[in-house]
Short mmCIF file of N, CA, C and O in Angstrom, two decimals:
data_model
loop_
_atom_site.label_atom_id
_atom_site.label_comp_id
_atom_site.label_asym_id
_atom_site.label_seq_id
_atom_site.Cartn_x
_atom_site.Cartn_y
_atom_site.Cartn_z
N UNK L 24 -18.96 -13.84 -29.63
CA UNK L 24 -17.53 -13.86 -29.41
C UNK L 24 -17.20 -13.63 -27.93
O UNK L 24 -16.31 -14.25 -27.40
N UNK L 25 -17.95 -12.76 -27.28
CA UNK L 25 -17.71 -12.46 -25.87
C UNK L 25 -17.95 -13.68 -25.00
O UNK L 25 -17.21 -13.91 -24.05
N UNK L 26 -18.99 -14.49 -25.30
CA UNK L 26 -19.28 -15.68 -24.52
C UNK L 26 -18.17 -16.71 -24.65
O UNK L 26 -17.82 -17.39 -23.69
N UNK L 27 -17.59 -16.81 -25.80
CA UNK L 27 -16.51 -17.77 -26.03
C UNK L 27 -15.28 -17.38 -25.24
O UNK L 27 -14.67 -18.21 -24.57
N UNK L 28 -14.90 -16.12 -25.26
CA UNK L 28 -13.70 -15.69 -24.54
C UNK L 28 -13.90 -15.80 -23.03
O UNK L 28 -12.97 -16.13 -22.29
N UNK L 29 -15.10 -15.55 -22.53
CA UNK L 29 -15.39 -15.71 -21.11
C UNK L 29 -15.28 -17.18 -20.70
O UNK L 29 -14.71 -17.50 -19.66
N UNK L 30 -15.80 -18.06 -21.54
CA UNK L 30 -15.74 -19.49 -21.25
C UNK L 30 -14.29 -19.99 -21.26
O UNK L 30 -13.89 -20.79 -20.42
N UNK L 31 -13.50 -19.51 -22.20
CA UNK L 31 -12.10 -19.91 -22.28
C UNK L 31 -11.33 -19.39 -21.06
O UNK L 31 -10.55 -20.12 -20.45
N UNK L 32 -11.58 -18.16 -20.68
CA UNK L 32 -10.92 -17.58 -19.53
C UNK L 32 -11.29 -18.33 -18.25
O UNK L 32 -10.43 -18.67 -17.43
N UNK L 33 -12.57 -18.62 -18.07
CA UNK L 33 -13.03 -19.37 -16.91
C UNK L 33 -12.42 -20.77 -16.87
O UNK L 33 -11.99 -21.24 -15.82
N UNK L 34 -12.35 -21.43 -18.01
CA UNK L 34 -11.74 -22.76 -18.08
C UNK L 34 -10.27 -22.71 -17.70
O UNK L 34 -9.76 -23.58 -16.99
N UNK L 35 -9.56 -21.68 -18.17
CA UNK L 35 -8.14 -21.54 -17.85
C UNK L 35 -7.94 -21.32 -16.35
O UNK L 35 -7.02 -21.90 -15.74
N UNK L 36 -8.80 -20.52 -15.74
CA UNK L 36 -8.70 -20.28 -14.30
C UNK L 36 -8.96 -21.57 -13.52
O UNK L 36 -8.22 -21.91 -12.59
N UNK L 37 -9.98 -22.31 -13.88
CA UNK L 37 -10.30 -23.57 -13.20
C UNK L 37 -9.15 -24.57 -13.36
O UNK L 37 -8.74 -25.21 -12.39
N UNK L 38 -8.62 -24.69 -14.56
CA UNK L 38 -7.48 -25.60 -14.78
C UNK L 38 -6.26 -25.17 -13.97
O UNK L 38 -5.52 -26.01 -13.45
N UNK L 39 -6.06 -23.87 -13.85
CA UNK L 39 -4.95 -23.36 -13.03
C UNK L 39 -5.11 -23.75 -11.57
O UNK L 39 -4.15 -24.18 -10.92
N UNK L 40 -6.31 -23.63 -11.02
CA UNK L 40 -6.56 -24.02 -9.64
C UNK L 40 -6.36 -25.53 -9.45
O UNK L 40 -5.77 -25.97 -8.46
N UNK L 41 -6.86 -26.32 -10.39
CA UNK L 41 -6.71 -27.77 -10.30
C UNK L 41 -5.24 -28.15 -10.34
O UNK L 41 -4.76 -28.96 -9.53
N UNK L 42 -4.48 -27.56 -11.26
CA UNK L 42 -3.06 -27.82 -11.36
C UNK L 42 -2.34 -27.44 -10.06
O UNK L 42 -1.54 -28.21 -9.53
N UNK L 43 -2.62 -26.25 -9.55
CA UNK L 43 -2.00 -25.79 -8.30
C UNK L 43 -2.33 -26.69 -7.12
O UNK L 43 -1.47 -27.00 -6.30
N UNK L 44 -3.56 -27.14 -7.04
CA UNK L 44 -3.98 -28.03 -5.96
C UNK L 44 -3.20 -29.34 -5.99
O UNK L 44 -2.67 -29.79 -4.98
N UNK L 45 -3.09 -29.95 -7.17
CA UNK L 45 -2.37 -31.22 -7.26
C UNK L 45 -0.87 -31.05 -7.02
O UNK L 45 -0.23 -31.92 -6.44
N UNK L 46 -0.30 -29.95 -7.44
CA UNK L 46 1.11 -29.69 -7.15
C UNK L 46 1.32 -29.54 -5.65
O UNK L 46 2.28 -30.05 -5.11
N UNK L 47 0.41 -28.86 -4.97
CA UNK L 47 0.52 -28.68 -3.52
C UNK L 47 0.38 -30.01 -2.81
O UNK L 47 1.12 -30.31 -1.87
N UNK L 48 -0.55 -30.85 -3.22
CA UNK L 48 -0.78 -32.13 -2.56
C UNK L 48 0.39 -33.08 -2.77
O UNK L 48 0.63 -33.95 -1.94
N UNK L 49 1.14 -32.94 -3.85
CA UNK L 49 2.30 -33.79 -4.09
C UNK L 49 3.55 -33.24 -3.40
O UNK L 49 4.56 -33.91 -3.33
N UNK L 50 3.45 -32.06 -2.87
CA UNK L 50 4.58 -31.44 -2.20
C UNK L 50 4.87 -32.15 -0.89
O UNK L 50 3.98 -32.56 -0.17
N UNK L 51 6.15 -32.30 -0.55
CA UNK L 51 6.54 -32.92 0.71
C UNK L 51 6.46 -31.95 1.88
O UNK L 51 6.54 -32.35 3.03
N UNK L 52 6.32 -30.67 1.60
CA UNK L 52 6.34 -29.68 2.67
C UNK L 52 5.21 -29.89 3.67
O UNK L 52 5.43 -29.83 4.88
N UNK L 53 4.03 -30.18 3.20
CA UNK L 53 2.90 -30.38 4.11
C UNK L 53 3.14 -31.59 5.00
O UNK L 53 2.91 -31.54 6.21
N UNK L 54 3.63 -32.68 4.45
CA UNK L 54 3.89 -33.88 5.23
C UNK L 54 4.98 -33.67 6.26
O UNK L 54 4.90 -34.16 7.38
N UNK L 55 6.02 -32.94 5.88
CA UNK L 55 7.12 -32.69 6.82
C UNK L 55 6.64 -31.87 8.00
O UNK L 55 7.02 -32.13 9.14
N UNK L 56 5.82 -30.88 7.77
CA UNK L 56 5.30 -30.06 8.86
C UNK L 56 4.44 -30.90 9.80
O UNK L 56 4.52 -30.77 11.02
N UNK L 57 3.63 -31.76 9.23
CA UNK L 57 2.77 -32.63 10.02
C UNK L 57 3.60 -33.56 10.90
O UNK L 57 3.35 -33.72 12.09
N UNK L 58 4.61 -34.19 10.31
CA UNK L 58 5.46 -35.11 11.08
C UNK L 58 6.25 -34.37 12.15
O UNK L 58 6.40 -34.86 13.27
N UNK L 59 6.76 -33.19 11.84
CA UNK L 59 7.48 -32.40 12.84
C UNK L 59 6.56 -31.98 13.99
O UNK L 59 6.98 -31.95 15.14
N UNK L 60 5.32 -31.67 13.68
CA UNK L 60 4.36 -31.31 14.73
C UNK L 60 4.11 -32.49 15.67
O UNK L 60 4.00 -32.31 16.88
N UNK L 61 4.03 -33.67 15.11
CA UNK L 61 3.85 -34.87 15.93
C UNK L 61 5.05 -35.07 16.85
O UNK L 61 4.89 -35.36 18.04
N UNK L 62 6.26 -34.90 16.33
CA UNK L 62 7.46 -35.03 17.16
C UNK L 62 7.49 -33.98 18.27
O UNK L 62 7.87 -34.27 19.40
N UNK L 63 7.07 -32.76 17.96
CA UNK L 63 7.02 -31.71 18.97
C UNK L 63 6.04 -32.07 20.09
O UNK L 63 6.32 -31.84 21.27
N UNK L 64 4.92 -32.64 19.72
CA UNK L 64 3.92 -33.05 20.72
C UNK L 64 4.48 -34.15 21.62
O UNK L 64 4.30 -34.10 22.85
N UNK L 65 5.15 -35.13 21.03
CA UNK L 65 5.72 -36.23 21.84
C UNK L 65 6.83 -35.69 22.73
O UNK L 65 6.93 -36.07 23.90
N UNK L 66 7.65 -34.81 22.21
CA UNK L 66 8.73 -34.23 23.00
C UNK L 66 8.17 -33.44 24.18
O UNK L 66 8.67 -33.56 25.30
N UNK L 67 7.14 -32.65 23.95
CA UNK L 67 6.53 -31.87 25.03
C UNK L 67 5.94 -32.78 26.10
O UNK L 67 6.03 -32.49 27.30
N UNK L 68 5.35 -33.88 25.69
CA UNK L 68 4.73 -34.82 26.63
C UNK L 68 5.75 -35.49 27.54
O UNK L 68 5.48 -35.75 28.70
N UNK L 69 6.93 -35.80 27.00
CA UNK L 69 7.91 -36.60 27.74
C UNK L 69 9.19 -35.85 28.12
O UNK L 69 10.10 -36.47 28.68
N UNK L 70 9.29 -34.55 27.86
CA UNK L 70 10.58 -33.87 28.03
C UNK L 70 11.08 -33.86 29.47
O UNK L 70 12.29 -33.82 29.70
N UNK L 71 10.20 -33.93 30.46
CA UNK L 71 10.63 -33.94 31.85
C UNK L 71 10.47 -35.32 32.49
O UNK L 71 10.60 -35.45 33.71
N UNK L 72 10.22 -36.33 31.69
CA UNK L 72 10.04 -37.69 32.21
C UNK L 72 11.39 -38.35 32.46
O UNK L 72 12.29 -38.27 31.63
N UNK L 73 11.47 -39.01 33.62
CA UNK L 73 12.67 -39.79 33.90
C UNK L 73 12.70 -40.99 32.96
O UNK L 73 11.68 -41.42 32.45
N UNK L 74 13.87 -41.55 32.78
CA UNK L 74 14.04 -42.69 31.89
C UNK L 74 13.54 -43.97 32.55
O UNK L 74 14.31 -44.85 32.90
N UNK L 75 12.24 -44.08 32.70
CA UNK L 75 11.65 -45.29 33.28
C UNK L 75 11.48 -46.38 32.24
O UNK L 75 11.30 -47.53 32.58
N UNK L 76 11.56 -46.02 30.97
CA UNK L 76 11.46 -46.98 29.87
C UNK L 76 12.75 -46.92 29.06
O UNK L 76 13.29 -45.84 28.84
N UNK L 77 13.22 -48.09 28.60
CA UNK L 77 14.45 -48.08 27.81
C UNK L 77 14.19 -47.67 26.36
O UNK L 77 15.11 -47.40 25.62
N UNK L 78 12.92 -47.64 25.97
CA UNK L 78 12.51 -47.08 24.69
C UNK L 78 10.99 -46.95 24.67
O UNK L 78 10.30 -47.62 25.42
N UNK L 79 10.52 -46.06 23.84
CA UNK L 79 9.09 -45.89 23.61
C UNK L 79 8.87 -46.08 22.12
O UNK L 79 9.53 -45.41 21.31
N UNK L 80 8.00 -46.99 21.76
CA UNK L 80 7.69 -47.23 20.35
C UNK L 80 6.18 -47.27 20.23
O UNK L 80 5.54 -48.19 20.72
N UNK L 81 5.60 -46.25 19.63
CA UNK L 81 4.15 -46.15 19.50
C UNK L 81 3.72 -46.25 18.05
O UNK L 81 4.13 -45.46 17.22
N UNK L 82 2.90 -47.23 17.79
CA UNK L 82 2.32 -47.40 16.46
C UNK L 82 1.11 -46.47 16.35
O UNK L 82 0.31 -46.38 17.27
N UNK L 83 1.01 -45.77 15.24
CA UNK L 83 -0.09 -44.84 14.98
C UNK L 83 -0.25 -43.86 16.15
O UNK L 83 -1.30 -43.73 16.76
N UNK L 84 0.83 -43.16 16.46
CA UNK L 84 0.90 -42.24 17.59
C UNK L 84 -0.17 -41.15 17.49
O UNK L 84 -0.39 -40.58 16.43
N UNK L 85 -0.79 -40.90 18.61
CA UNK L 85 -1.82 -39.86 18.73
C UNK L 85 -2.91 -39.99 17.67
O UNK L 85 -3.45 -38.99 17.18
N UNK L 86 -3.23 -41.22 17.27
CA UNK L 86 -4.30 -41.45 16.31
C UNK L 86 -3.93 -41.11 14.87
O UNK L 86 -4.80 -40.99 14.02
N UNK L 87 -2.64 -40.95 14.60
CA UNK L 87 -2.19 -40.63 13.24
C UNK L 87 -1.75 -41.90 12.54
O UNK L 87 -1.78 -42.99 13.11
N UNK L 88 -1.26 -41.77 11.32
CA UNK L 88 -0.74 -42.90 10.57
C UNK L 88 0.77 -43.06 10.78
O UNK L 88 1.39 -43.92 10.19
N UNK L 89 1.35 -42.22 11.63
CA UNK L 89 2.79 -42.24 11.85
C UNK L 89 3.15 -43.02 13.11
O UNK L 89 2.50 -42.88 14.14
N UNK L 90 4.21 -43.81 13.00
CA UNK L 90 4.77 -44.51 14.14
C UNK L 90 5.93 -43.67 14.66
O UNK L 90 6.69 -43.10 13.87
N UNK L 91 6.08 -43.62 15.99
CA UNK L 91 7.17 -42.83 16.57
C UNK L 91 8.02 -43.70 17.49
O UNK L 91 7.55 -44.70 18.04
N UNK L 92 9.27 -43.27 17.63
CA UNK L 92 10.23 -43.94 18.50
C UNK L 92 10.79 -42.88 19.45
O UNK L 92 11.21 -41.81 19.01
N UNK L 93 10.81 -43.20 20.73
CA UNK L 93 11.45 -42.35 21.73
C UNK L 93 12.58 -43.12 22.38
O UNK L 93 12.36 -44.20 22.92
N UNK L 94 13.79 -42.57 22.33
CA UNK L 94 14.97 -43.21 22.92
C UNK L 94 15.52 -42.31 24.02
O UNK L 94 15.53 -41.09 23.86
N UNK L 95 15.97 -42.90 25.13
CA UNK L 95 16.49 -42.08 26.23
C UNK L 95 17.64 -41.18 25.77
O UNK L 95 18.53 -41.62 25.04
N UNK L 96 17.56 -39.93 26.19
CA UNK L 96 18.63 -38.99 25.86
C UNK L 96 19.91 -39.41 26.58
O UNK L 96 19.88 -39.75 27.75
N UNK L 97 21.02 -39.37 25.87
CA UNK L 97 22.31 -39.74 26.46
C UNK L 97 22.84 -38.60 27.32
O UNK L 97 22.70 -37.43 26.97
N UNK L 98 23.41 -38.95 28.47
CA UNK L 98 24.07 -37.96 29.31
C UNK L 98 23.15 -37.19 30.24
O UNK L 98 23.63 -36.35 30.98
N UNK L 99 21.87 -37.45 30.20
CA UNK L 99 20.93 -36.79 31.11
C UNK L 99 19.95 -37.83 31.66
O UNK L 99 19.80 -38.91 31.09
N UNK L 100 19.29 -37.50 32.75
CA UNK L 100 18.39 -38.46 33.40
C UNK L 100 16.95 -38.32 32.93
O UNK L 100 16.11 -39.15 33.27
N UNK L 101 16.65 -37.29 32.18
CA UNK L 101 15.26 -37.05 31.76
C UNK L 101 15.18 -36.79 30.26
O UNK L 101 16.12 -36.30 29.66
N UNK L 102 14.02 -37.10 29.70
CA UNK L 102 13.73 -36.77 28.31
C UNK L 102 14.13 -37.86 27.34
O UNK L 102 14.95 -38.72 27.63
N UNK L 103 13.48 -37.81 26.18
CA UNK L 103 13.70 -38.77 25.13
C UNK L 103 13.98 -38.05 23.82
O UNK L 103 13.57 -36.91 23.63
N UNK L 104 14.67 -38.72 22.91
CA UNK L 104 14.90 -38.22 21.56
C UNK L 104 13.88 -38.93 20.68
O UNK L 104 13.76 -40.15 20.72
N UNK L 105 13.14 -38.16 19.87
CA UNK L 105 12.01 -38.70 19.10
C UNK L 105 12.32 -38.76 17.61
O UNK L 105 12.95 -37.86 17.05
N UNK L 106 11.84 -39.84 16.99
CA UNK L 106 11.99 -40.06 15.56
C UNK L 106 10.66 -40.53 14.98
O UNK L 106 9.91 -41.23 15.66
N UNK L 107 10.40 -40.20 13.71
CA UNK L 107 9.30 -40.81 12.96
C UNK L 107 9.85 -42.12 12.41
O UNK L 107 10.85 -42.12 11.69
N UNK L 108 9.23 -43.24 12.74
CA UNK L 108 9.73 -44.54 12.32
C UNK L 108 9.43 -44.84 10.86
O UNK L 108 10.20 -45.53 10.19
N UNK L 109 8.30 -44.34 10.38
CA UNK L 109 7.87 -44.62 9.01
C UNK L 109 7.53 -43.31 8.29
O UNK L 109 6.39 -43.03 7.97
N UNK L 110 8.56 -42.50 8.01
CA UNK L 110 8.30 -41.18 7.41
C UNK L 110 7.69 -41.28 6.02
O UNK L 110 7.95 -42.21 5.27
N UNK L 111 6.88 -40.28 5.72
CA UNK L 111 6.23 -40.22 4.40
C UNK L 111 6.69 -39.01 3.60
O UNK L 111 6.23 -38.79 2.50
N UNK L 112 7.57 -38.20 4.18
CA UNK L 112 8.04 -37.01 3.48
C UNK L 112 9.53 -36.82 3.77
O UNK L 112 10.06 -37.34 4.74
N UNK L 113 10.17 -36.06 2.91
CA UNK L 113 11.59 -35.75 3.09
C UNK L 113 11.73 -34.50 3.95
O UNK L 113 10.83 -33.67 3.93
N UNK L 114 12.77 -34.38 4.68
CA UNK L 114 13.83 -35.36 4.88
C UNK L 114 13.30 -36.57 5.65
O UNK L 114 12.42 -36.42 6.51
N UNK L 115 13.81 -37.74 5.34
CA UNK L 115 13.31 -38.94 6.00
C UNK L 115 13.61 -38.93 7.49
O UNK L 115 12.76 -39.28 8.30
N UNK L 116 14.82 -38.53 7.86
CA UNK L 116 15.18 -38.51 9.28
C UNK L 116 14.70 -37.20 9.90
O UNK L 116 15.18 -36.13 9.53
N UNK L 117 13.75 -37.34 10.80
CA UNK L 117 13.26 -36.20 11.57
C UNK L 117 13.50 -36.54 13.03
O UNK L 117 13.02 -37.56 13.52
N UNK L 118 14.25 -35.69 13.71
CA UNK L 118 14.71 -35.95 15.07
C UNK L 118 14.36 -34.76 15.95
O UNK L 118 14.56 -33.62 15.56
N UNK L 119 13.82 -35.05 17.15
CA UNK L 119 13.43 -33.99 18.08
C UNK L 119 13.83 -34.40 19.49
O UNK L 119 13.43 -35.47 19.92
N UNK L 120 14.59 -33.61 20.23
CA UNK L 120 15.30 -32.41 19.81
C UNK L 120 16.46 -32.75 18.88
O UNK L 120 17.12 -33.77 19.05
N UNK L 121 16.69 -31.89 17.93
CA UNK L 121 17.63 -32.15 16.84
C UNK L 121 19.07 -32.28 17.32
O UNK L 121 19.86 -33.00 16.71
N UNK L 122 19.42 -31.62 18.41
CA UNK L 122 20.81 -31.62 18.86
C UNK L 122 21.09 -32.61 19.98
O UNK L 122 22.15 -32.58 20.59
N UNK L 123 20.18 -33.53 20.26
CA UNK L 123 20.35 -34.48 21.36
C UNK L 123 20.90 -35.82 20.88
O UNK L 123 20.58 -36.28 19.78
N UNK L 124 21.68 -36.45 21.74
CA UNK L 124 22.19 -37.79 21.48
C UNK L 124 21.30 -38.79 22.23
O UNK L 124 20.60 -38.43 23.17
N UNK L 125 21.38 -40.05 21.82
CA UNK L 125 20.52 -41.07 22.41
C UNK L 125 21.30 -42.36 22.61
O UNK L 125 22.36 -42.57 22.02
N UNK L 126 20.75 -43.21 23.50
CA UNK L 126 21.33 -44.53 23.75
C UNK L 126 20.48 -45.57 23.04
O UNK L 126 19.25 -45.50 23.04
N UNK L 127 21.14 -46.57 22.43
CA UNK L 127 20.43 -47.61 21.70
C UNK L 127 21.31 -48.85 21.59
O UNK L 127 22.47 -48.76 21.19
N UNK L 128 20.75 -50.01 21.95
CA UNK L 128 21.48 -51.27 21.82
C UNK L 128 20.96 -52.06 20.62
O UNK L 128 19.90 -51.73 20.07
N UNK L 129 21.68 -53.10 20.26
CA UNK L 129 21.23 -53.97 19.16
C UNK L 129 19.88 -54.61 19.51
O UNK L 129 19.01 -54.73 18.66
N UNK L 130 19.72 -55.03 20.77
CA UNK L 130 18.46 -55.65 21.19
C UNK L 130 17.30 -54.66 21.07
O UNK L 130 16.19 -55.03 20.68
N UNK L 131 17.56 -53.40 21.41
CA UNK L 131 16.50 -52.39 21.31
C UNK L 131 16.07 -52.15 19.87
O UNK L 131 14.89 -51.98 19.60
N UNK L 132 17.01 -52.14 18.93
CA UNK L 132 16.64 -51.91 17.54
C UNK L 132 15.77 -53.06 17.03
O UNK L 132 14.82 -52.85 16.28
N UNK L 133 16.05 -54.27 17.49
CA UNK L 133 15.22 -55.41 17.11
C UNK L 133 13.82 -55.30 17.72
O UNK L 133 12.82 -55.61 17.07
N UNK L 134 13.75 -54.85 18.96
CA UNK L 134 12.45 -54.64 19.61
C UNK L 134 11.64 -53.56 18.89
O UNK L 134 10.44 -53.71 18.67
N UNK L 135 12.30 -52.49 18.49
CA UNK L 135 11.63 -51.42 17.75
C UNK L 135 11.05 -51.97 16.45
O UNK L 135 9.90 -51.69 16.10
N UNK L 136 11.84 -52.77 15.73
CA UNK L 136 11.40 -53.32 14.45
C UNK L 136 10.18 -54.23 14.61
O UNK L 136 9.36 -54.33 13.70
N UNK L 137 10.04 -54.85 15.76
CA UNK L 137 8.87 -55.69 16.02
C UNK L 137 7.63 -54.88 16.39
O UNK L 137 6.51 -55.30 16.14
N UNK L 138 7.84 -53.71 16.98
CA UNK L 138 6.72 -52.93 17.51
C UNK L 138 6.16 -51.87 16.56
O UNK L 138 4.99 -51.50 16.68
N UNK L 139 6.99 -51.36 15.66
CA UNK L 139 6.53 -50.30 14.74
C UNK L 139 6.98 -50.63 13.32
O UNK L 139 7.82 -51.50 13.11
N UNK L 140 6.44 -49.88 12.36
CA UNK L 140 6.85 -50.02 10.96
C UNK L 140 8.11 -49.18 10.77
O UNK L 140 8.04 -47.98 10.60
N UNK L 141 9.26 -49.83 10.84
CA UNK L 141 10.54 -49.14 10.82
C UNK L 141 11.12 -49.08 9.41
O UNK L 141 11.45 -50.12 8.82
N UNK L 142 11.23 -47.87 8.88
CA UNK L 142 11.82 -47.66 7.56
C UNK L 142 13.30 -48.04 7.61
O UNK L 142 14.00 -47.71 8.58
N UNK L 143 13.81 -48.73 6.58
CA UNK L 143 15.23 -49.12 6.57
C UNK L 143 16.19 -47.93 6.70
O UNK L 143 17.25 -48.05 7.34
N UNK L 144 15.85 -46.79 6.15
CA UNK L 144 16.72 -45.61 6.26
C UNK L 144 16.80 -45.13 7.71
O UNK L 144 17.86 -44.71 8.18
N UNK L 145 15.70 -45.20 8.43
CA UNK L 145 15.68 -44.79 9.83
C UNK L 145 16.47 -45.79 10.67
O UNK L 145 17.25 -45.41 11.55
N UNK L 146 16.28 -47.06 10.40
CA UNK L 146 17.04 -48.09 11.11
C UNK L 146 18.54 -47.85 10.96
O UNK L 146 19.30 -47.89 11.93
N UNK L 147 18.98 -47.61 9.73
CA UNK L 147 20.39 -47.35 9.48
C UNK L 147 20.88 -46.12 10.22
O UNK L 147 21.97 -46.14 10.82
N UNK L 148 20.10 -45.06 10.20
CA UNK L 148 20.48 -43.83 10.90
C UNK L 148 20.60 -44.08 12.40
O UNK L 148 21.56 -43.64 13.03
N UNK L 149 19.63 -44.78 12.97
CA UNK L 149 19.64 -45.04 14.40
C UNK L 149 20.90 -45.80 14.81
O UNK L 149 21.53 -45.49 15.83
N UNK L 150 21.26 -46.82 14.04
CA UNK L 150 22.43 -47.62 14.36
C UNK L 150 23.75 -46.86 14.16
O UNK L 150 24.66 -46.99 14.96
N UNK L 151 23.82 -46.05 13.12
CA UNK L 151 25.05 -45.34 12.81
C UNK L 151 25.32 -44.17 13.76
O UNK L 151 26.48 -43.80 13.97
N UNK L 152 24.29 -43.59 14.33
CA UNK L 152 24.46 -42.36 15.11
C UNK L 152 24.22 -42.52 16.61
O UNK L 152 24.09 -41.54 17.32
N UNK L 153 24.15 -43.73 17.09
CA UNK L 153 23.88 -43.96 18.52
C UNK L 153 25.11 -43.70 19.37
O UNK L 153 26.23 -43.68 18.89
N UNK L 154 24.88 -43.51 20.66
CA UNK L 154 25.95 -43.28 21.63
C UNK L 154 26.30 -44.56 22.34
O UNK L 154 25.48 -45.35 22.64
#
């Protein structure tokens, strides 16, 4: 009887770990942190850069599976506002720095769509919230 209850208890513990692991892997929290970290890295790299480019669109940025977009910050001469072009976790719109405005033309949005995998929700956000 003791061997049976030990086996049942061990099986329950293993099943609990397996269930917890799959719940964690399906969680969007891990993906959101990863994407935000990528945006922080891009922001740190370009935060003091003059606007020598009218946009930055990098496919598979920093060797990841994420595409990023950098748009010149509105009202200042330096720095870019960063977005994940093809988000895999919610919230879909991730913007760094969060309180910055950006400049974007119709021609630029078309260029972005040619250079990176642009999610339709991000495209809509970019067009609706531009300066």
